[in-house]
Coordinates of C-alpha atoms in Angstrom, one line a residue:
Chain B
X222 CA -165.9 66.1 -0.3
X223 CA -163.9 69.3 -1.0
X224 CA -160.2 69.0 -1.3
X225 CA -158.7 68.8 2.2
X226 CA -156.1 71.5 1.4
X227 CA -159.0 73.9 1.0
X228 CA -159.7 73.6 4.7
X229 CA -158.3 75.8 7.5
X230 CA -157.3 75.0 11.0
X231 CA -160.7 74.9 12.6
X232 CA -162.3 72.9 9.7
X233 CA -159.5 70.3 9.8
X234 CA -159.7 70.0 13.6
X235 CA -163.4 69.6 13.6
X236 CA -163.6 67.4 10.5
X237 CA -161.0 65.1 12.0
X238 CA -162.9 64.9 15.3
X239 CA -166.1 64.2 13.5
X240 CA -164.5 61.3 11.6
X241 CA -164.8 63.0 8.2
X242 CA -161.2 62.1 7.4
X243 CA -158.2 60.7 9.2
X244 CA -155.2 62.8 10.3
X245 CA -153.1 60.7 7.9
X246 CA -155.2 61.8 5.0
X247 CA -154.7 65.4 6.0
X248 CA -151.0 65.0 6.3
X249 CA -150.7 63.2 3.0
X250 CA -152.8 65.9 1.2
X251 CA -150.7 68.8 2.6
X252 CA -147.4 66.9 2.1
X253 CA -148.3 66.5 -1.5
X254 CA -149.3 70.2 -1.8
X255 CA -146.0 71.2 -0.3
X256 CA -144.0 68.9 -2.7
X257 CA -145.9 70.3 -5.6
X258 CA -145.3 74.0 -4.9
X259 CA -141.5 74.3 -5.1
X260 CA -141.8 77.2 -7.5
X261 CA -142.9 79.4 -4.5
X262 CA -139.6 78.6 -2.6
X263 CA -141.6 78.9 0.6
X264 CA -139.8 76.1 2.4
X265 CA -136.1 75.7 3.3
X266 CA -136.6 72.2 4.6
X267 CA -139.6 69.9 4.1
X268 CA -140.5 67.5 6.9
X269 CA -143.2 65.1 5.7
X270 CA -142.1 62.5 8.2
X271 CA -142.8 64.8 11.1
X272 CA -146.3 65.6 9.8
X273 CA -147.0 61.9 9.2
X274 CA -145.8 60.9 12.7
X275 CA -148.0 63.5 14.4
X276 CA -150.9 62.4 12.2
X277 CA -150.5 58.7 13.0
X278 CA -150.4 59.6 16.7
X279 CA -153.5 61.7 16.3
X280 CA -155.3 58.8 14.6
X281 CA -154.3 56.4 17.4
X282 CA -155.5 58.9 20.0
X283 CA -158.8 59.3 18.2
X284 CA -159.4 55.6 18.2
X285 CA -159.1 55.9 22.0
X286 CA -161.4 58.9 22.1
X287 CA -158.7 61.4 23.2
X288 CA -158.3 64.7 21.3
X289 CA -155.7 67.4 21.8
X290 CA -156.3 71.1 20.8
X291 CA -154.6 70.6 17.4
X292 CA -154.9 66.9 16.8
X293 CA -154.9 66.2 13.1
X294 CA -153.6 69.6 12.1
X295 CA -150.3 70.0 10.3
X296 CA -148.7 73.4 10.1
X297 CA -145.6 75.2 8.7
X298 CA -142.9 76.4 11.1
X299 CA -140.9 79.6 10.3
X300 CA -137.2 78.7 10.2
X301 CA -136.6 81.1 13.1
X302 CA -137.8 78.5 15.6
X303 CA -135.3 75.9 16.8
X304 CA -136.7 72.5 16.0
X305 CA -134.9 69.5 17.5
X306 CA -133.0 67.5 14.9
X307 CA -134.3 69.6 12.0
X308 CA -132.1 72.2 10.4
X309 CA -132.7 75.7 11.7
X310 CA -131.0 78.5 9.8
X311 CA -132.9 81.8 10.2
X312 CA -132.4 81.7 6.4
X313 CA -128.7 82.5 6.8
X314 CA -125.6 80.7 5.6
X315 CA -124.0 81.2 9.0
X316 CA -126.4 78.7 10.4
X317 CA -126.5 76.3 7.5
X318 CA -126.5 72.7 8.7
X319 CA -127.3 73.7 12.3
X320 CA -129.6 71.0 13.8
X321 CA -130.6 72.1 17.3
X322 CA -130.5 69.7 20.2
X323 CA -133.5 71.4 21.7
X324 CA -137.0 72.6 20.7
X325 CA -138.2 76.1 21.0
X326 CA -141.0 76.6 23.6
X327 CA -143.5 77.7 21.0
X328 CA -142.9 74.8 18.7
X329 CA -142.9 72.4 21.6
X330 CA -146.3 73.7 22.7
X331 CA -147.7 73.2 19.2
X332 CA -146.4 69.6 19.0
X333 CA -147.7 68.9 22.5
X334 CA -151.1 70.2 21.3
X335 CA -151.0 67.5 18.6
X336 CA -149.9 69.6 15.6
X337 CA -147.5 68.1 13.0
X338 CA -144.8 70.0 11.0
X339 CA -144.9 70.2 7.2
X340 CA -141.5 71.9 7.1
X341 CA -139.4 74.9 7.9
X342 CA -140.5 78.0 6.2
X343 CA -138.3 80.4 4.3
X344 CA -138.0 84.0 5.6
X345 CA -135.9 87.1 5.4
X346 CA -132.4 86.4 6.8
X347 CA -132.5 86.7 10.6
X348 CA -136.0 88.2 10.1
X349 CA -134.4 91.4 8.7
X350 CA -136.4 92.5 5.6
X351 CA -139.9 93.3 4.4
X352 CA -139.9 91.4 1.1
X353 CA -138.2 88.0 1.6
X354 CA -135.4 89.0 -0.6
X355 CA -132.7 88.7 2.0
X356 CA -132.9 84.9 2.5
X357 CA -129.7 83.0 1.8
X358 CA -131.9 80.3 0.2
X359 CA -133.5 82.5 -2.4
X360 CA -136.5 84.7 -2.6
X361 CA -139.9 83.5 -1.6
X362 CA -142.4 84.3 -4.4
X363 CA -146.0 85.3 -3.6
X364 CA -148.7 83.1 -5.1
X365 CA -150.5 86.3 -6.1
X366 CA -150.0 88.0 -9.5
X367 CA -151.2 91.3 -10.8
X368 CA -154.2 91.1 -13.1
X369 CA -152.4 93.1 -15.8
X370 CA -151.4 89.9 -17.6
X371 CA -147.8 90.4 -16.6
X372 CA -146.1 87.7 -14.6
X373 CA -143.9 89.9 -12.4
X374 CA -143.0 87.8 -9.4
X375 CA -144.3 89.7 -6.3
X376 CA -143.0 89.9 -2.8
X377 CA -145.0 87.9 -0.2
X378 CA -144.0 90.4 2.4
X379 CA -141.4 89.9 5.1
X380 CA -140.0 88.7 7.2
X381 CA -142.5 85.8 7.6
X382 CA -142.9 85.6 3.8
X383 CA -142.5 81.8 3.5
X384 CA -145.4 81.5 6.0
X385 CA -147.6 84.0 4.2
X386 CA -146.9 82.5 0.8
X387 CA -147.6 79.0 1.9
X388 CA -150.9 79.8 3.6
X389 CA -152.1 81.9 0.7
X390 CA -151.2 79.1 -1.7
X391 CA -153.1 76.6 0.5
X392 CA -150.1 74.3 0.9
X393 CA -150.3 74.8 4.7
X394 CA -153.5 75.5 6.7
X395 CA -151.6 77.8 9.1
X396 CA -148.1 78.7 10.2
X397 CA -146.0 80.4 12.8
X398 CA -144.6 83.8 12.2
X399 CA -142.5 86.2 14.2
X400 CA -143.0 90.0 14.3
X401 CA -140.3 92.5 15.3
X402 CA -141.6 95.5 13.5
X403 CA -144.4 94.1 11.4
X404 CA -143.1 90.8 10.2
X405 CA -146.4 88.9 10.7
X406 CA -148.8 91.7 9.8
X407 CA -147.3 93.1 6.6
X408 CA -146.8 89.7 4.9
X409 CA -150.4 88.8 6.0
X410 CA -151.7 91.9 4.3
X411 CA -149.6 91.3 1.1
X412 CA -151.0 87.8 0.7
X413 CA -154.6 88.1 1.8
X414 CA -154.4 86.1 5.0
X415 CA -154.7 86.9 8.8
X416 CA -152.0 87.2 11.4
X417 CA -151.7 88.5 14.9
X418 CA -148.8 89.6 16.9
X419 CA -149.8 89.2 20.5
X420 CA -148.7 91.4 23.5
X421 CA -145.0 91.2 24.1
X422 CA -144.4 88.4 26.5
X423 CA -147.4 86.3 25.6
X424 CA -145.3 83.8 23.6
X425 CA -142.0 82.6 24.9
X426 CA -139.0 83.7 22.9
X427 CA -137.0 80.8 24.2
X428 CA -135.5 78.9 21.2
X429 CA -136.4 81.5 18.7
X430 CA -133.3 82.9 16.9
X431 CA -133.0 86.4 18.4
X432 CA -133.2 89.5 16.3
X433 CA -134.2 92.4 18.6
X434 CA -135.1 90.9 21.9
X435 CA -137.2 93.8 23.3
X436 CA -139.4 93.6 20.2
X437 CA -139.4 90.0 18.9
X438 CA -142.7 88.2 19.4
X439 CA -144.1 85.0 17.9
X440 CA -147.6 84.8 16.6
X441 CA -149.9 82.8 14.3
X442 CA -150.7 83.3 10.6
X443 CA -153.7 81.6 9.1
X444 CA -156.6 82.0 6.6
X445 CA -159.0 83.6 9.1
X446 CA -159.4 85.1 12.5
X447 CA -160.7 82.0 14.2
X448 CA -157.8 79.9 13.0
X449 CA -155.4 82.6 14.4
X450 CA -157.2 82.5 17.8
X451 CA -156.9 78.7 17.9
X452 CA -153.2 78.7 17.1
X453 CA -152.4 81.6 19.4
X454 CA -154.0 79.7 22.3
X455 CA -151.7 76.8 21.7
X456 CA -148.6 79.0 21.3
X457 CA -149.0 81.3 24.3
X458 CA -148.2 80.8 27.9
X459 CA -145.7 81.4 30.7
X460 CA -142.2 80.0 30.2
X461 CA -139.7 80.2 33.1
X462 CA -136.9 80.0 30.5
X463 CA -137.8 83.4 29.1
X464 CA -137.2 86.2 31.6
X465 CA -139.7 88.5 29.7
X466 CA -142.4 85.8 29.5
X467 CA -145.7 87.0 31.2
X468 CA -146.8 84.8 34.1
X469 CA -150.5 85.0 33.2
X470 CA -153.1 82.5 32.3
X471 CA -153.9 82.1 28.6
X472 CA -157.5 83.1 27.8
X473 CA -159.8 81.0 25.7
X474 CA -159.8 83.4 22.8
X475 CA -161.6 81.1 20.4
X476 CA -164.6 80.5 22.6
X477 CA -165.0 84.2 23.4
X478 CA -164.8 85.3 19.7
X479 CA -167.6 87.7 18.8
X480 CA -167.8 90.2 15.9
X481 CA -170.3 92.3 18.0
X482 CA -168.5 95.6 18.7
X483 CA -171.4 97.3 20.5
X484 CA -170.0 99.4 23.4
X485 CA -166.5 99.5 21.8
X486 CA -164.9 102.8 20.8
X487 CA -162.5 102.5 17.9
X488 CA -159.9 105.2 17.4
X489 CA -158.6 106.4 14.1
X490 CA -155.1 107.9 14.5
X491 CA -154.9 111.0 12.3
X492 CA -151.1 110.8 12.0
X493 CA -151.5 107.5 10.0
X494 CA -152.8 109.5 7.0
X495 CA -149.3 109.7 5.5
X496 CA -148.3 111.7 2.4
X497 CA -148.3 109.8 -0.8
X498 CA -150.5 107.0 0.4
X499 CA -152.4 105.4 -2.5
X500 CA -156.1 106.5 -2.7
X501 CA -157.1 102.8 -2.6
X502 CA -155.5 102.4 0.8
X503 CA -157.4 105.5 2.1
X504 CA -160.7 104.2 0.6
X505 CA -160.2 100.8 2.2
X506 CA -159.6 102.5 5.6
X507 CA -162.9 104.4 5.2
X508 CA -164.6 101.2 4.3
X509 CA -163.1 99.6 7.5
X510 CA -164.5 102.5 9.5
X511 CA -167.9 101.9 8.0
X512 CA -167.7 98.2 8.8
X513 CA -166.8 98.6 12.5
X514 CA -169.6 101.2 12.8
X515 CA -171.9 98.6 11.3
X516 CA -170.7 96.1 14.0
X517 CA -171.8 98.6 16.6
X518 CA -168.6 100.4 17.4
X519 CA -168.3 104.1 18.0
X520 CA -165.5 105.7 16.0
X521 CA -163.4 108.5 17.3
X522 CA -160.4 110.4 16.0
X523 CA -157.3 110.1 18.1
X524 CA -153.8 111.5 17.9
X525 CA -150.5 109.7 18.2
X526 CA -148.2 112.7 17.9
X527 CA -144.9 110.8 17.9
X528 CA -145.9 108.4 15.0
X529 CA -143.4 109.9 12.6
X530 CA -140.5 109.2 14.9
X531 CA -141.4 105.5 15.4
X532 CA -139.5 104.3 12.3
X533 CA -136.3 106.1 12.9
X534 CA -136.4 105.0 16.6
X535 CA -137.0 101.4 15.5
X536 CA -134.1 101.5 13.1
X537 CA -131.8 102.4 16.0
X538 CA -133.2 100.1 18.6
X539 CA -133.6 97.0 16.4
X540 CA -130.1 97.1 14.8
X541 CA -128.6 97.9 18.2
X542 CA -130.1 94.8 19.7
X543 CA -129.3 92.8 16.6
X544 CA -125.6 93.8 16.7
X545 CA -125.5 92.4 20.2
X546 CA -127.6 89.3 19.6
X547 CA -125.7 88.3 16.5
X548 CA -122.3 88.5 18.2
X549 CA -122.8 84.9 19.1
X550 CA -122.2 83.8 15.5
X551 CA -118.4 83.5 15.9
X552 CA -117.5 80.3 14.1
X553 CA -116.8 78.5 17.4
X554 CA -119.9 77.0 18.8
X555 CA -122.2 76.3 15.9
X556 CA -122.7 77.0 12.2
X557 CA -120.2 78.2 9.7
X558 CA -116.5 78.5 10.3
X559 CA -114.2 80.3 7.8
X560 CA -110.6 79.8 8.7
X561 CA -108.3 81.4 6.2
X562 CA -104.7 80.0 6.0
X563 CA -102.7 81.1 9.0
X564 CA -105.6 83.0 10.5
X565 CA -105.8 83.8 14.2
X566 CA -109.0 83.9 16.3
X567 CA -109.9 87.5 15.5
X568 CA -109.4 86.9 11.8
X569 CA -111.5 83.7 12.0
X570 CA -114.4 85.7 13.6
X571 CA -114.2 88.4 10.9
X572 CA -113.9 86.0 8.0
X573 CA -116.7 83.7 9.3
X574 CA -119.1 86.7 9.8
X575 CA -118.2 88.2 6.4
X576 CA -118.9 84.9 4.6
X577 CA -122.0 83.9 6.7
X578 CA -124.1 87.0 6.9
X579 CA -126.0 88.5 4.1
X580 CA -125.8 92.2 3.0
X581 CA -128.8 93.4 4.9
X582 CA -127.7 91.6 8.1
X583 CA -124.3 93.2 7.8
X584 CA -125.8 96.6 7.2
X585 CA -127.9 96.4 10.3
X586 CA -125.1 95.0 12.5
X587 CA -122.9 97.9 11.4
X588 CA -125.7 100.5 12.1
X589 CA -126.2 98.9 15.5
X590 CA -122.5 98.8 16.3
X591 CA -122.2 102.5 15.3
X592 CA -125.2 103.7 17.4
X593 CA -123.9 101.8 20.4
X594 CA -120.3 102.9 20.1
X595 CA -118.6 105.3 22.5
X596 CA -119.5 108.9 21.8
X597 CA -122.7 108.0 19.9
X598 CA -124.6 105.9 22.5
X599 CA -126.5 108.7 24.1
X600 CA -127.2 110.7 20.9
X601 CA -128.7 107.7 19.2
X602 CA -129.5 104.8 21.4
X603 CA -130.6 106.6 24.6
X604 CA -132.5 109.2 22.6
X605 CA -134.3 106.4 20.7
X606 CA -135.3 104.7 23.9
X607 CA -136.6 108.0 25.2
X608 CA -138.6 108.4 22.0
X609 CA -139.9 104.9 22.5
X610 CA -141.2 106.0 25.9
X611 CA -143.1 108.8 24.2
X612 CA -144.6 106.5 21.6
X613 CA -145.8 104.2 24.3
X614 CA -147.3 107.2 26.2
X615 CA -149.1 108.3 23.0
X616 CA -150.9 104.9 23.0
X617 CA -151.7 105.2 26.7
X618 CA -153.3 108.6 26.0
X619 CA -155.3 107.2 23.1
X620 CA -156.7 104.4 25.4
X621 CA -158.3 107.2 27.5
X622 CA -160.5 107.8 24.4
X623 CA -160.9 104.4 22.8
X624 CA -160.6 100.7 23.2
X625 CA -158.9 99.8 19.9
X626 CA -157.3 101.4 16.9
X627 CA -158.0 100.8 13.2
X628 CA -155.4 101.6 10.6
X629 CA -154.2 100.2 7.2
X630 CA -151.6 97.5 7.7
X631 CA -149.2 98.7 5.0
X632 CA -148.9 101.8 2.8
X633 CA -149.2 99.8 -0.4
X634 CA -150.1 96.4 -1.9
X635 CA -147.4 93.9 -2.6
X636 CA -144.6 95.2 -4.7
X637 CA -142.6 93.3 -7.3
X638 CA -139.5 91.5 -6.2
X639 CA -136.5 93.7 -7.0
X640 CA -138.5 96.9 -7.0
X641 CA -137.3 98.2 -3.7
X642 CA -134.2 96.3 -2.7
X643 CA -131.8 98.8 -4.2
X644 CA -132.9 101.4 -1.6
X645 CA -132.9 100.1 2.0
X646 CA -134.6 103.2 3.3
X647 CA -137.5 102.8 0.9
X648 CA -137.9 99.3 2.1
X649 CA -137.8 100.3 5.7
X650 CA -140.7 102.8 5.1
X651 CA -143.0 99.9 4.3
X652 CA -143.3 99.2 8.0
X653 CA -144.6 102.7 8.9
X654 CA -147.9 101.4 10.3
X655 CA -146.8 98.3 12.0
X656 CA -143.7 99.6 13.9
X657 CA -145.3 101.9 16.5
X658 CA -147.4 99.2 18.1
X659 CA -144.3 96.9 18.1
X660 CA -142.3 99.6 20.0
X661 CA -145.1 99.8 22.5
X662 CA -145.4 96.0 22.8
X663 CA -149.1 96.0 22.0
X664 CA -151.2 93.2 20.3
X665 CA -152.0 94.0 16.7
X666 CA -153.5 92.0 13.8
X667 CA -153.9 92.3 10.1
X668 CA -157.0 90.9 8.3
X669 CA -157.6 90.9 4.6
X670 CA -160.1 93.6 3.6
X671 CA -160.1 94.0 -0.1
X672 CA -158.3 94.0 -3.4
X673 CA -156.6 96.9 -5.1
X674 CA -157.0 97.8 -8.8
X675 CA -154.4 95.3 -9.8
X676 CA -156.3 92.5 -8.0
X677 CA -153.8 92.3 -5.1
X678 CA -154.9 91.9 -1.4
X679 CA -154.9 94.8 1.0
X680 CA -155.1 94.5 4.8
X681 CA -156.5 96.4 7.7
X682 CA -154.8 96.5 11.1
X683 CA -156.4 96.5 14.5
X684 CA -154.2 97.5 17.5
X685 CA -155.3 96.8 21.0
X686 CA -154.3 97.6 24.6
X687 CA -151.7 95.3 26.2
X688 CA -153.2 91.9 26.9
X689 CA -156.4 92.7 25.0
X690 CA -155.9 90.0 22.3
X691 CA -159.6 89.3 22.6
X692 CA -160.6 92.8 21.6
X693 CA -158.2 92.7 18.7
X694 CA -159.5 89.3 17.5
X695 CA -163.1 90.4 17.9
X696 CA -162.6 93.6 15.8
X697 CA -160.7 91.5 13.3
X698 CA -163.6 89.1 13.1
X699 CA -166.1 92.0 12.7
X700 CA -164.1 93.2 9.7
X701 CA -163.7 89.7 8.3
X702 CA -167.4 89.1 8.4
X703 CA -168.2 92.2 6.6
X704 CA -165.3 92.2 4.1
X705 CA -166.3 88.7 2.8
X706 CA -162.8 88.3 1.4
X707 CA -162.8 85.1 -0.6
X708 CA -160.3 86.0 -3.3
X709 CA -157.4 83.6 -3.7
X710 CA -154.5 83.3 -6.1
X711 CA -154.9 81.1 -9.1
X712 CA -152.6 78.2 -9.0
X713 CA -149.6 78.7 -11.4
X714 CA -146.9 77.0 -9.3
Chain V
X11 CA -123.1 113.3 11.7
X12 CA -121.7 111.5 8.7
X13 CA -119.4 108.5 8.4
X14 CA -116.4 108.2 6.1
X15 CA -114.6 105.1 5.0
X16 CA -112.3 105.1 7.9
X17 CA -115.3 105.1 10.3
X18 CA -116.9 102.3 8.4
X19 CA -113.7 100.3 8.6
X20 CA -113.6 100.9 12.4
X21 CA -117.2 99.9 12.9
X22 CA -116.7 96.8 10.8
X23 CA -113.7 95.9 12.9
X24 CA -115.7 96.4 16.1
X25 CA -118.4 94.2 14.7
X26 CA -115.8 91.6 13.7
X27 CA -116.9 91.6 10.0
X28 CA -114.2 91.5 7.4
X29 CA -114.8 94.0 4.6
X30 CA -113.1 94.7 1.3
X31 CA -112.3 98.2 0.2
X32 CA -115.1 98.0 -2.4
X33 CA -117.6 97.0 0.3
X34 CA -116.5 99.9 2.5
X35 CA -116.9 102.4 -0.3
X36 CA -120.4 101.0 -1.1
X37 CA -121.4 101.1 2.6
X38 CA -120.4 104.8 3.2
X39 CA -123.3 106.4 1.3
X40 CA -125.8 103.8 2.4
X41 CA -125.0 104.2 6.1
X42 CA -125.0 108.0 5.7
X43 CA -128.4 107.9 4.0
X44 CA -129.8 105.8 6.9
X45 CA -128.0 107.8 9.7
X46 CA -129.1 111.1 8.1
X47 CA -132.7 109.9 8.3
X48 CA -132.6 108.6 11.9
X49 CA -131.1 111.9 13.0
X50 CA -134.5 113.5 12.8
X51 CA -135.0 112.0 16.3
X52 CA -132.9 114.9 17.6
X53 CA -135.9 117.1 17.0
X54 CA -137.8 115.5 19.8
X55 CA -137.5 117.2 23.2
X56 CA -136.8 114.3 25.6
X57 CA -135.2 116.2 28.4
X58 CA -137.9 115.1 30.9
X59 CA -138.3 111.6 29.6
X60 CA -136.9 108.4 30.9
X61 CA -135.6 105.9 28.4
X62 CA -137.7 102.8 28.1
X63 CA -136.3 99.7 29.8
X64 CA -139.3 97.3 29.7
X65 CA -142.0 97.5 27.1
X66 CA -144.6 95.7 29.2
X67 CA -144.5 96.1 33.0
X68 CA -143.0 92.8 34.3
X69 CA -141.0 91.7 37.2
X70 CA -137.6 90.3 36.3
X71 CA -137.5 86.9 37.9
X72 CA -134.5 85.1 39.2
X73 CA -134.5 81.4 38.8
X74 CA -133.4 79.0 41.5
X75 CA -129.6 78.6 41.6
X76 CA -129.6 75.0 40.4
X77 CA -128.1 73.1 37.5
X78 CA -130.9 72.4 35.1
X79 CA -129.2 71.1 31.9
X80 CA -126.0 69.5 33.2
X81 CA -124.1 66.6 31.7
X82 CA -125.0 67.4 28.1
X83 CA -121.5 68.0 26.8
X84 CA -122.0 66.1 23.6
X85 CA -125.2 68.0 22.8
X86 CA -123.5 71.3 23.4
X87 CA -120.7 70.3 21.1
X88 CA -122.9 68.6 18.5
X89 CA -123.0 71.6 16.1
X90 CA -119.5 72.9 16.7
X91 CA -117.5 73.2 13.5
X92 CA -114.3 71.9 15.1
X93 CA -114.7 70.2 18.5
X94 CA -111.7 68.5 19.9
X95 CA -111.4 66.2 22.9
X96 CA -114.7 67.4 24.3
X97 CA -113.9 71.1 23.9
X98 CA -114.7 73.8 21.4
X99 CA -111.7 74.0 19.1
X100 CA -110.3 77.4 18.1
X101 CA -107.1 78.5 16.2
X102 CA -104.0 78.9 18.3
X103 CA -104.3 82.0 20.5
X104 CA -100.9 82.0 22.2
X105 CA -97.5 82.3 20.6

């Protein structure tokens, strides 16, 4: 039999049900893989006991003939999800040692579906970053390397870079991610895996450390589209504890998966052809257009005229919400407290936040505080919210002409660690293709579609109408079937 | 619009983040660079546009006015850095 860690979510679930192996064997295999991959720094906390407990329960259930949706399947959990009794830090010193007394709704749903947890995955601090260089627990390193013989450590993407690195290295079969402006899709593209951000409101935000509440949305990351569909079904659903949760039934996305795109119109937004985009990205996009045509879709050009304003609007709205959300880290209720000799309450707040937040988090809090401050609120924040309305209207107009959109996921392949972190603005520009759909709350997915000249993965993005996760998954599957992406990083860790 | 070091100090104080002079000086060009870039939003005519309030049409629900997680004082205090006598402890705030 092939190594268990070569199997994805569906293969583990089905093999466990068929009696090919026990859940305990699966948990042991992945626990060993996690323990043997410390060089990737993908985990902040490893939880082998959690995975084993879930596996032993699954094995007992199987002996009684009962199976849950994810019985036998262990996964990685991004450290942004509160997990009861297990340190949850959002990769920040300010939450170091924090052990929640409660479980996030998404993780609770996954455990209720039978999944076990291999550990808490490293990430950009408070999900702020596109390279995993802002974690207080060190950079995550991509398992991929350029084929030029150099060993430059590469960014796994961000913010869900621990998730993407661990899946690409096959030390977890799947993981949770969260996406505020592209934090599932961009790391998926950088590491040659799949990931979907569902419609805003599909997954409860309750118990997820908040970054920008009107944008944050959890989603799955896995090796292929079907595995994403399985995980997304288990994560989604109405939660009365989240006021923005959608009170709608969860469709059976897995059973309705089909790569047949006949009758579908796929839009190509002309504004996504940005200056300076590498020819390889453009060629991949053309290839993607050919693939969806081959799957039966009709391809039409569409216009999203406010695309160029999406990033600047995002970098007002997200920091504004972050500055408000992160006000709760005050050194009183949980996490770090810095109390200089003789300090009063205000000094304690300022000292705690200075010591606990990383540089990028401070930068965004300051931008957010500035754009919300008296005299600037209308010029920046209200204007950005109006532009956001226009960006959402662009998509509404596009849906008059097409059912889905196809774009590249990121403007480049993975860059080397350290290459962009001196210039925050250059880093922000990496999210140019993922941010507009986030601002509009739409479901969007990245699937691996090819390799660049340096042997690094490139992704294509499918964007759908609100609530049309099925359409997005189906187009993703059509691309996956045609791309035949089987490349994987050679183990060096 | 550009920020100077006095403005950065004022924002940092509003955000309750202690900053050294060196940090302020480093932050001034960085914030100006970012703010200069986001100012391109001013080009967009939004005079007839309402600001977005909800990204996906949804009715804001009110939950029933009942206690749902009562009697969990110890859980609430479990992660506090300096709890005292069943309360959150803070430095002295009165003279």
